mmCIF file of C-alpha atoms in Angstrom:
data_model
loop_
_atom_site.group_PDB
_atom_site.id
_atom_site.type_symbol
_atom_site.label_atom_id
_atom_site.label_comp_id
_atom_site.label_asym_id
_atom_site.label_seq_id
_atom_site.Cartn_x
_atom_site.Cartn_y
_atom_site.Cartn_z
ATOM 1 C CA MET A 13 13.166 -55.663 6.722
ATOM 2 C CA SER A 14 12.408 -52.359 7.614
ATOM 3 C CA PRO A 15 14.123 -49.094 6.018
ATOM 4 C CA ILE A 16 14.306 -47.933 10.160
ATOM 5 C CA SER A 17 15.632 -51.429 11.348
ATOM 6 C CA ARG A 18 18.568 -51.176 8.730
ATOM 7 C CA GLY A 19 19.708 -47.214 9.911
ATOM 8 C CA ARG A 20 17.553 -45.856 7.109
ATOM 9 C CA LYS A 21 14.513 -43.016 7.804
ATOM 10 C CA PRO A 22 11.412 -44.113 5.646
ATOM 11 C CA LYS A 23 11.220 -40.833 2.774
ATOM 12 C CA LYS A 24 8.059 -38.665 3.416
ATOM 13 C CA PRO A 25 5.659 -37.948 0.430
ATOM 14 C CA LYS A 26 6.841 -34.824 -1.308
ATOM 15 C CA ASN A 27 3.617 -33.028 -0.476
ATOM 16 C CA GLN A 28 4.168 -33.605 3.238
ATOM 17 C CA LEU A 29 8.175 -32.200 3.225
ATOM 18 C CA SER A 30 8.952 -29.866 6.200
ATOM 19 C CA ARG A 31 9.849 -26.296 5.126
ATOM 20 C CA PRO A 32 11.127 -24.088 6.892
ATOM 21 C CA PRO A 33 8.554 -20.899 7.606
ATOM 22 C CA ARG A 34 9.724 -17.571 4.938
ATOM 23 C CA PRO A 35 10.888 -14.963 7.810
ATOM 24 C CA PHE A 36 8.936 -12.252 7.870
ATOM 25 C CA PRO A 37 10.883 -9.263 6.015
ATOM 26 C CA ASP A 38 12.519 -7.084 7.981
ATOM 27 C CA VAL A 39 10.102 -3.688 8.726
ATOM 28 C CA SER A 40 13.120 -1.512 10.314
ATOM 29 C CA ARG A 41 14.909 -1.168 7.036
ATOM 30 C CA VAL A 42 13.330 1.851 4.996
ATOM 31 C CA GLU A 43 14.818 0.370 2.163
ATOM 32 C CA ARG A 44 12.967 -2.465 1.921
ATOM 33 C CA TRP A 45 9.740 -1.244 2.634
ATOM 34 C CA PRO A 46 8.636 -1.139 -1.095
ATOM 35 C CA LYS A 47 9.699 -4.902 -1.200
ATOM 36 C CA LEU A 48 7.034 -5.820 2.048
ATOM 37 C CA LEU A 49 3.794 -4.878 0.135
ATOM 38 C CA HIS A 50 3.011 -5.070 -3.460
ATOM 39 C CA GLY A 51 -0.578 -3.428 -5.723
ATOM 40 C CA PRO A 52 -3.289 -2.093 -4.116
ATOM 41 C CA ILE A 53 -2.925 -1.005 -0.318
ATOM 42 C CA GLU A 54 -6.337 -1.635 1.576
ATOM 43 C CA LEU A 55 -6.735 -0.086 4.968
ATOM 44 C CA SER A 56 -8.688 -1.086 7.695
ATOM 45 C CA ASP A 57 -9.015 -1.108 11.978
ATOM 46 C CA CYS A 58 -7.515 2.282 11.025
ATOM 47 C CA ALA A 59 -7.550 4.099 15.215
ATOM 48 C CA VAL A 60 -6.290 6.981 17.222
ATOM 49 C CA GLN A 61 -5.163 6.771 20.563
ATOM 50 C CA GLY A 62 -3.704 9.723 23.405
ATOM 51 C CA GLN A 63 -3.172 10.214 25.869
ATOM 52 C CA VAL A 64 -5.199 13.658 28.550
ATOM 53 C CA ASP A 65 -2.939 14.517 30.139
ATOM 54 C CA GLN A 66 0.024 14.534 26.804
ATOM 55 C CA ASP A 67 0.310 16.422 23.599
ATOM 56 C CA LEU A 68 1.017 13.004 22.128
ATOM 57 C CA VAL A 69 -1.691 10.849 19.944
ATOM 58 C CA VAL A 70 -0.926 7.633 17.911
ATOM 59 C CA LEU A 71 -2.405 6.447 14.337
ATOM 60 C CA ALA A 72 -2.646 3.120 13.920
ATOM 61 C CA ALA A 73 -3.961 1.411 10.372
ATOM 62 C CA THR A 74 -3.505 -1.953 9.037
ATOM 63 C CA LEU A 75 -1.924 -2.078 5.997
ATOM 64 C CA THR A 76 -2.909 -4.833 3.104
ATOM 65 C CA ALA A 77 -1.400 -5.706 -0.321
ATOM 66 C CA GLY A 78 -2.720 -9.161 -1.374
ATOM 67 C CA LYS A 79 -1.732 -12.018 1.151
ATOM 68 C CA ARG A 80 0.094 -9.201 3.092
ATOM 69 C CA SER A 81 -0.467 -7.102 6.274
ATOM 70 C CA VAL A 82 1.654 -4.862 8.004
ATOM 71 C CA GLY A 83 0.076 -2.735 10.934
ATOM 72 C CA VAL A 84 2.031 1.016 10.837
ATOM 73 C CA GLU A 85 2.082 3.627 13.876
ATOM 74 C CA VAL A 86 2.340 7.381 13.533
ATOM 75 C CA VAL A 87 2.653 8.807 16.510
ATOM 76 C CA VAL A 88 1.951 12.568 16.602
ATOM 77 C CA ASN A 89 3.853 15.053 19.437
ATOM 78 C CA GLY A 90 2.431 18.367 19.655
ATOM 79 C CA ARG A 91 0.880 18.103 15.560
ATOM 80 C CA GLU A 92 3.647 16.785 13.588
ATOM 81 C CA VAL A 93 5.247 12.795 12.983
ATOM 82 C CA ASP A 94 7.254 12.070 15.566
ATOM 83 C CA VAL A 95 7.428 8.596 14.108
ATOM 84 C CA ILE A 96 7.033 6.311 12.065
ATOM 85 C CA GLU A 97 7.037 2.982 12.476
ATOM 86 C CA LEU A 98 5.873 -1.224 10.748
ATOM 87 C CA HIS A 99 4.512 -3.128 12.492
ATOM 88 C CA PRO A 100 4.778 -7.584 11.128
ATOM 89 C CA ASP A 101 1.387 -7.591 13.575
ATOM 90 C CA PRO A 102 -0.983 -5.193 12.818
ATOM 91 C CA ALA A 103 -2.193 -5.349 16.510
ATOM 92 C CA ASP A 104 1.171 -4.632 17.187
ATOM 93 C CA ALA A 105 1.002 -0.557 16.261
ATOM 94 C CA LEU A 106 -1.791 -0.335 18.906
ATOM 95 C CA GLY A 107 0.136 -1.826 21.154
ATOM 96 C CA VAL A 108 2.980 1.278 22.466
ATOM 97 C CA LEU A 109 0.343 3.013 24.790
ATOM 98 C CA ARG A 110 -1.454 0.299 25.506
ATOM 99 C CA GLY A 111 1.447 -0.880 28.109
ATOM 100 C CA GLY A 112 0.853 0.739 31.688
ATOM 101 C CA PHE A 113 -0.935 3.790 30.569
ATOM 102 C CA GLU A 114 -4.577 4.752 30.375
ATOM 103 C CA VAL A 115 -5.723 6.228 27.176
ATOM 104 C CA ALA A 116 -8.877 7.046 25.015
ATOM 105 C CA GLU A 117 -9.125 5.337 22.099
ATOM 106 C CA ALA A 118 -11.312 5.605 19.013
ATOM 107 C CA PRO A 119 -11.947 4.080 15.577
ATOM 108 C CA LEU A 120 -10.842 6.110 12.467
ATOM 109 C CA THR A 121 -11.977 6.102 8.625
ATOM 110 C CA PRO A 122 -9.161 5.075 6.591
ATOM 111 C CA GLU A 123 -10.436 9.189 5.259
ATOM 112 C CA GLU A 124 -10.269 9.746 8.793
ATOM 113 C CA PHE A 125 -7.142 8.277 9.099
ATOM 114 C CA ARG A 126 -5.170 9.261 5.820
ATOM 115 C CA SER A 127 -6.548 13.035 6.946
ATOM 116 C CA GLN A 128 -4.661 13.097 9.939
ATOM 117 C CA VAL A 129 -1.428 12.171 9.042
ATOM 118 C CA GLU A 130 -1.315 14.589 5.982
ATOM 119 C CA ALA A 131 -1.907 17.120 8.412
ATOM 120 C CA ALA A 132 1.291 15.901 11.015
ATOM 121 C CA LEU A 133 3.029 15.275 7.925
ATOM 122 C CA ILE A 134 3.013 18.890 6.502
ATOM 123 C CA VAL A 135 3.313 20.307 10.332
ATOM 124 C CA LYS A 136 6.230 17.920 10.362
ATOM 125 C CA ALA A 137 7.992 18.881 6.771
ATOM 126 C CA ASP A 138 7.100 22.918 7.403
ATOM 127 C CA SER A 139 9.213 22.418 10.736
ATOM 128 C CA ASP A 140 12.114 20.914 9.727
ATOM 129 C CA ALA A 141 12.293 23.798 5.804
ATOM 130 C CA TRP A 142 11.868 26.429 8.683
ATOM 131 C CA LEU A 143 14.499 25.078 11.134
ATOM 132 C CA ARG A 144 16.778 24.799 7.648
ATOM 133 C CA LYS A 145 15.839 28.070 7.164
ATOM 134 C CA VAL A 146 16.172 29.788 10.127
ATOM 135 C CA ALA A 147 19.260 27.786 11.482
ATOM 136 C CA PRO A 148 21.360 25.961 8.724
ATOM 137 C CA GLN A 149 23.935 25.348 10.690
ATOM 138 C CA LEU A 150 22.443 22.677 12.368
ATOM 139 C CA PHE A 151 21.776 20.805 9.420
ATOM 140 C CA GLU A 152 26.070 21.891 8.154
ATOM 141 C CA LEU A 153 28.142 20.824 10.977
ATOM 142 C CA GLY A 154 26.053 17.657 11.940
ATOM 143 C CA SER A 155 24.701 18.594 15.049
ATOM 144 C CA ARG A 156 21.773 17.748 14.328
ATOM 145 C CA PRO A 157 21.927 14.328 12.648
ATOM 146 C CA GLU A 158 19.605 13.389 9.640
ATOM 147 C CA SER A 159 16.850 10.978 10.482
ATOM 148 C CA ASP A 160 14.837 8.864 7.946
ATOM 149 C CA LEU A 161 12.236 9.784 8.844
ATOM 150 C CA PRO A 162 11.642 11.741 5.747
ATOM 151 C CA GLN A 163 12.109 8.730 3.418
ATOM 152 C CA ARG A 164 9.563 7.294 5.496
ATOM 153 C CA ALA A 165 7.159 9.608 5.383
ATOM 154 C CA GLY A 166 7.436 9.297 1.691
ATOM 155 C CA GLN A 167 6.689 5.644 1.658
ATOM 156 C CA LEU A 168 3.975 6.491 4.022
ATOM 157 C CA ARG A 169 2.538 8.925 1.113
ATOM 158 C CA ARG A 170 2.723 6.463 -1.412
ATOM 159 C CA TRP A 171 0.799 4.037 0.201
ATOM 160 C CA LEU A 172 -1.857 5.431 1.803
ATOM 161 C CA GLY A 173 -2.535 7.521 -2.058
ATOM 162 C CA LEU A 174 -1.882 11.415 -0.249
ATOM 163 C CA PRO A 175 0.588 13.682 -2.329
ATOM 164 C CA GLU A 176 3.745 14.954 -2.654
ATOM 165 C CA TYR A 177 4.674 17.655 0.498
ATOM 166 C CA GLU A 178 4.725 20.977 -1.274
ATOM 167 C CA PRO A 179 6.561 23.545 0.521
ATOM 168 C CA VAL A 180 4.388 26.434 -0.171
ATOM 169 C CA PRO A 181 4.418 29.370 2.009
ATOM 170 C CA ARG A 182 3.044 29.174 5.474
ATOM 171 C CA SER A 183 3.411 30.873 8.572
ATOM 172 C CA ARG A 184 5.129 28.634 11.018
ATOM 173 C CA GLY A 185 2.134 28.956 13.815
ATOM 174 C CA THR A 186 -0.368 28.114 11.572
ATOM 175 C CA ASP A 187 -2.639 25.233 13.079
ATOM 176 C CA SER A 188 -2.525 21.549 11.497
ATOM 177 C CA LEU A 189 -5.326 20.396 10.885
ATOM 178 C CA PRO A 190 -6.904 19.293 14.038
ATOM 179 C CA LEU A 191 -8.034 15.392 14.978
ATOM 180 C CA VAL A 192 -10.997 14.408 13.623
ATOM 181 C CA LEU A 193 -14.119 12.958 15.724
ATOM 182 C CA PRO A 194 -15.867 10.055 15.657
ATOM 183 C CA PRO A 195 -19.422 10.479 14.794
ATOM 184 C CA PRO A 196 -21.694 11.159 17.567
ATOM 185 C CA GLY A 197 -22.947 7.777 18.793
ATOM 186 C CA LYS A 198 -26.724 7.065 20.288
ATOM 187 C CA ALA A 199 -27.365 8.580 23.211
ATOM 188 C CA THR A 200 -26.950 6.886 26.603
ATOM 189 C CA GLY A 201 -26.360 7.666 30.061
ATOM 190 C CA MET A 202 -22.656 7.140 31.829
ATOM 191 C CA ARG A 203 -21.757 7.627 35.585
ATOM 192 C CA ILE A 204 -18.499 9.876 35.392
ATOM 193 C CA ALA A 205 -15.960 10.668 38.430
ATOM 194 C CA VAL A 206 -14.902 14.412 39.059
ATOM 195 C CA ALA A 207 -11.835 15.469 41.044
ATOM 196 C CA VAL A 208 -10.123 18.265 41.626
ATOM 197 C CA GLU A 209 -6.485 17.788 41.721
ATOM 198 C CA GLU A 210 -4.464 19.805 44.041
ATOM 199 C CA PRO A 211 -6.473 19.196 47.740
ATOM 200 C CA GLU A 212 -5.524 16.480 49.947
ATOM 201 C CA PRO A 213 -8.083 14.406 51.101
ATOM 202 C CA ALA A 214 -9.627 14.621 47.984
ATOM 203 C CA ILE A 215 -12.643 16.775 46.670
ATOM 204 C CA TRP A 216 -14.693 14.926 44.499
ATOM 205 C CA ARG A 217 -18.312 14.048 43.134
ATOM 206 C CA ARG A 218 -19.964 11.248 41.047
ATOM 207 C CA LEU A 219 -22.169 11.987 38.876
ATOM 208 C CA GLU A 220 -25.016 10.628 36.184
ATOM 209 C CA VAL A 221 -24.918 12.521 32.698
ATOM 210 C CA ARG A 222 -26.381 12.368 29.363
ATOM 211 C CA THR A 223 -23.527 11.055 26.793
ATOM 212 C CA ASP A 224 -25.940 14.202 24.568
ATOM 213 C CA LEU A 225 -24.373 16.618 26.488
ATOM 214 C CA THR A 226 -22.358 19.574 24.313
ATOM 215 C CA LEU A 227 -18.919 20.046 26.745
ATOM 216 C CA ALA A 228 -20.125 22.966 26.798
ATOM 217 C CA ALA A 229 -23.634 22.010 29.129
ATOM 218 C CA LEU A 230 -21.314 19.700 30.831
ATOM 219 C CA HIS A 231 -19.040 22.716 31.789
ATOM 220 C CA ARG A 232 -22.398 24.705 33.215
ATOM 221 C CA THR A 233 -23.358 20.796 35.087
ATOM 222 C CA PHE A 234 -20.045 21.759 37.103
ATOM 223 C CA ALA A 235 -21.043 24.955 37.633
ATOM 224 C CA ALA A 236 -23.427 23.863 39.451
ATOM 225 C CA VAL A 237 -21.657 21.388 41.744
ATOM 226 C CA PHE A 238 -19.062 22.493 42.962
ATOM 227 C CA GLY A 239 -21.322 26.254 43.495
ATOM 228 C CA ARG A 240 -18.933 28.012 41.019
ATOM 229 C CA ASP A 241 -20.094 31.407 38.147
ATOM 230 C CA GLU A 242 -20.802 29.692 34.695
ATOM 231 C CA GLN A 243 -19.290 32.692 33.507
ATOM 232 C CA GLN A 244 -16.284 31.534 34.448
ATOM 233 C CA ASP A 245 -12.593 30.665 31.895
ATOM 234 C CA HIS A 246 -13.123 26.772 31.462
ATOM 235 C CA ARG A 247 -11.658 24.469 28.940
ATOM 236 C CA PHE A 248 -11.437 20.488 28.490
ATOM 237 C CA GLU A 249 -8.988 18.563 27.215
ATOM 238 C CA THR A 250 -9.164 15.887 25.338
ATOM 239 C CA ALA A 251 -7.127 13.238 23.260
ATOM 240 C CA TYR A 252 -9.145 15.113 20.433
ATOM 241 C CA GLY A 253 -7.556 18.482 21.241
ATOM 242 C CA GLY A 254 -8.611 21.164 23.815
ATOM 243 C CA PHE A 255 -12.014 22.955 23.886
ATOM 244 C CA SER A 256 -13.480 26.015 25.290
ATOM 245 C CA ALA A 257 -15.979 28.899 25.204
ATOM 246 C CA ASP A 258 -14.075 31.229 22.875
ATOM 247 C CA GLY A 259 -12.127 28.968 21.309
ATOM 248 C CA GLN A 260 -9.276 30.308 22.185
ATOM 249 C CA GLY A 261 -8.033 28.367 26.151
ATOM 250 C CA GLY A 262 -5.208 27.345 23.808
ATOM 251 C CA GLU A 263 -3.793 26.391 21.136
ATOM 252 C CA GLY A 264 -5.520 25.000 18.444
ATOM 253 C CA ASP A 265 -8.820 24.697 20.543
ATOM 254 C CA ARG A 266 -12.845 24.561 19.516
ATOM 255 C CA LEU A 267 -15.594 25.624 20.108
ATOM 256 C CA ASP A 268 -16.893 23.245 23.784
ATOM 257 C CA ASP A 269 -20.580 24.264 22.443
ATOM 258 C CA GLN A 270 -19.722 22.469 18.667
ATOM 259 C CA VAL A 271 -18.508 18.784 20.917
ATOM 260 C CA LEU A 272 -20.728 16.185 22.634
ATOM 261 C CA LEU A 273 -18.879 14.532 25.207
ATOM 262 C CA GLY A 274 -19.807 10.878 23.948
ATOM 263 C CA GLN A 275 -17.291 11.754 20.633
ATOM 264 C CA VAL A 276 -14.379 11.966 22.644
ATOM 265 C CA VAL A 277 -14.703 9.930 25.681
ATOM 266 C CA THR A 278 -16.707 6.751 25.130
ATOM 267 C CA ALA A 279 -15.729 3.668 27.254
ATOM 268 C CA PRO A 280 -15.239 2.928 31.114
ATOM 269 C CA GLY A 281 -11.577 4.165 32.204
ATOM 270 C CA HIS A 282 -11.239 6.868 29.510
ATOM 271 C CA ARG A 283 -10.308 10.220 30.707
ATOM 272 C CA LEU A 284 -10.150 13.966 29.869
ATOM 273 C CA ALA A 285 -9.288 16.986 31.702
ATOM 274 C CA TYR A 286 -10.991 19.556 32.926
ATOM 275 C CA GLU A 287 -9.880 23.163 33.826
ATOM 276 C CA ALA A 288 -11.844 26.957 35.471
ATOM 277 C CA GLU A 289 -10.271 29.478 35.926
ATOM 278 C CA ARG A 290 -7.155 28.421 37.691
ATOM 279 C CA TRP A 291 -8.353 24.967 39.577
ATOM 280 C CA ARG A 292 -7.837 21.747 37.372
ATOM 281 C CA HIS A 293 -9.827 18.784 37.714
ATOM 282 C CA TRP A 294 -9.659 14.971 36.630
ATOM 283 C CA ILE A 295 -12.957 12.984 34.614
ATOM 284 C CA ARG A 296 -13.044 9.400 34.986
ATOM 285 C CA VAL A 297 -15.918 7.564 33.305
ATOM 286 C CA GLU A 298 -16.784 4.373 34.974
ATOM 287 C CA GLN A 299 -19.007 2.989 33.457
ATOM 288 C CA LEU A 300 -22.484 3.539 30.882
ATOM 289 C CA VAL A 301 -26.191 3.643 32.265
ATOM 290 C CA ALA A 302 -29.128 4.148 31.386
ATOM 291 C CA LEU A 303 -30.630 7.211 29.653
ATOM 292 C CA PRO A 304 -31.077 9.779 32.298
ATOM 293 C CA GLU A 305 -33.827 12.439 31.754
ATOM 294 C CA ALA A 306 -31.244 15.260 33.905
ATOM 295 C CA PRO A 307 -27.714 14.979 34.969
ATOM 296 C CA SER A 308 -27.202 14.091 39.024
ATOM 297 C CA CYS A 309 -25.128 13.644 41.332
ATOM 298 C CA LEU A 310 -24.906 10.016 43.308
ATOM 299 C CA ASP A 311 -21.488 10.886 45.716
ATOM 300 C CA GLY A 312 -19.041 12.380 46.950
ATOM 301 C CA GLU A 313 -16.938 14.054 49.602
ATOM 302 C CA ARG A 314 -16.077 16.883 51.300
ATOM 303 C CA ALA A 315 -17.281 20.864 50.022
ATOM 304 C CA ALA A 316 -16.422 22.857 47.084
ATOM 305 C CA PRO A 317 -13.704 25.109 47.923
ATOM 306 C CA PRO A 318 -15.258 28.313 48.669
ATOM 307 C CA PRO A 319 -15.557 30.865 45.193
ATOM 308 C CA GLU A 320 -13.114 33.543 46.969
ATOM 309 C CA CYS A 321 -10.386 30.868 46.831
ATOM 310 C CA GLU A 322 -9.091 31.140 43.215
ATOM 311 C CA ASP A 323 -6.339 28.433 43.928
ATOM 312 C CA GLY A 324 -4.656 25.488 45.713
ATOM 313 C CA GLN A 325 -2.750 27.747 47.710
ATOM 314 C CA ALA A 326 -5.420 29.922 48.580
ATOM 315 C CA TYR A 327 -7.474 27.143 49.274
ATOM 316 C CA GLU A 328 -4.140 25.158 51.641
ATOM 317 C CA MET A 329 -3.893 29.067 52.878
ATOM 318 C CA LEU A 330 -7.632 28.971 54.739
ATOM 319 C CA LEU A 331 -7.203 26.013 55.675
ATOM 320 C CA GLU A 332 -4.594 27.022 57.654
ATOM 321 C CA ALA A 333 -5.930 30.014 59.219
ATOM 322 C CA MET A 334 -9.271 27.943 59.773
ATOM 323 C CA ARG A 335 -7.180 25.769 62.547
ATOM 324 C CA ASP A 336 -6.719 28.244 64.403
ATOM 325 C CA SER A 337 -9.179 30.867 63.910
ATOM 326 C CA ASP A 338 -8.647 32.866 67.090
ATOM 327 C CA ALA A 339 -5.563 34.168 66.158
ATOM 328 C CA GLU A 340 -6.210 37.907 65.803
ATOM 329 C CA GLU A 341 -3.996 37.367 62.386
ATOM 330 C CA ASN A 342 -5.940 34.677 60.754
ATOM 331 C CA GLU A 343 -9.533 37.247 60.557
ATOM 332 C CA ASP A 344 -8.707 38.669 57.347
ATOM 333 C CA LEU A 345 -8.140 35.359 55.491
ATOM 334 C CA LEU A 346 -11.514 33.670 56.805
ATOM 335 C CA GLU A 347 -13.117 36.590 55.613
ATOM 336 C CA GLU A 348 -10.954 37.527 52.318
ATOM 337 C CA LEU A 349 -11.226 33.894 51.490
ATOM 338 C CA GLY A 350 -15.177 32.615 52.375
ATOM 339 C CA GLY A 351 -13.955 31.024 56.297
ATOM 340 C CA TYR A 352 -17.026 32.177 57.674
ATOM 341 C CA GLY A 353 -19.123 29.772 57.829
ATOM 342 C CA PHE A 354 -17.635 27.399 55.804
ATOM 343 C CA ASP A 355 -17.132 23.405 56.546
ATOM 344 C CA PRO A 356 -14.503 21.679 54.163
ATOM 345 C CA GLU A 357 -15.647 17.784 55.540
ATOM 346 C CA TRP A 358 -19.518 18.823 54.366
ATOM 347 C CA PHE A 359 -20.619 17.388 51.488
ATOM 348 C CA ASP A 360 -24.786 18.288 50.767
ATOM 349 C CA ARG A 361 -25.397 16.271 47.795
ATOM 350 C CA GLU A 362 -29.341 16.744 48.112
ATOM 351 C CA GLY A 363 -27.842 20.695 47.045
ATOM 352 C CA VAL A 364 -26.105 20.094 45.017
ATOM 353 C CA ASN A 365 -28.978 18.833 43.239
ATOM 354 C CA ALA A 366 -31.055 20.937 43.656
ATOM 355 C CA ARG A 367 -28.954 23.025 41.851
ATOM 356 C CA LEU A 368 -28.665 20.584 38.963
ATOM 357 C CA GLY A 369 -32.583 20.898 39.080
#
């Protein structure tokens, strides 16, 4: 009689005994972090993510020791560390901004990752030290509850081989190290759409440019496209910080003639913002194309606002005056805001390309 017929289950060979998988250690408890990884730490899959319209960046990497890997997510908000998290699945470390947001993303070398993390950790520690000095009552009264971020920062420093924080004298306004730009890649063509932010319906152009254009050269291209003075103050906002003509357009800005377009946006969907005087624009990468010899305009809609209109409010005043141009009170406005001979619906692609040439 078989074992089954006698009501007994057959025994499995020892090498086939089922064992429940060992649960992954709890990565939310900081005191357990040192138990996660033993031995030399290897860094891989380092990357930076940023949203062009927010001063927030995520630095992510995979930490590996032996056969175990975890993902580390370092959220940098306003140049200082805001959050440090570990993830059992390393891929989750880059999932924070990917969920429903348009982000710019670029790989980092392990050295670049360490440098950026250290810079942000220093700014955070300096900020906390300064706050304790000028407002100690916040900590004494318990109105500012202590977080475990310092403990997380200390463990991350040890894993990355970074030196301990030293509270050397640093001014409150000292900038942290800027985000490291990726090295220039092979030059190619890039099709981009650029739209003026405020007016409705939109004023936009579709252009083909080279990725080896400096942002300063891209500004001159936009000046030709929209019929503006090249000498206008301007600024680019990217996932790697701001870039302007003199490096003074905003706190921490760098020079726009020392960075290439292909270093700050690399793939379709990536975006950056551009300001010229009081006009703000959004730029979106549509696709990579063959390398063009020079910038060209492929398409667009509506005329750029006259140079006399310094901002969106002035442009709206002009459009309102044009709707009733015979009214005596609108004559001065039309002259002051460049309304005579202006057709807001006119788009002259040949004229734009002539200026680009």
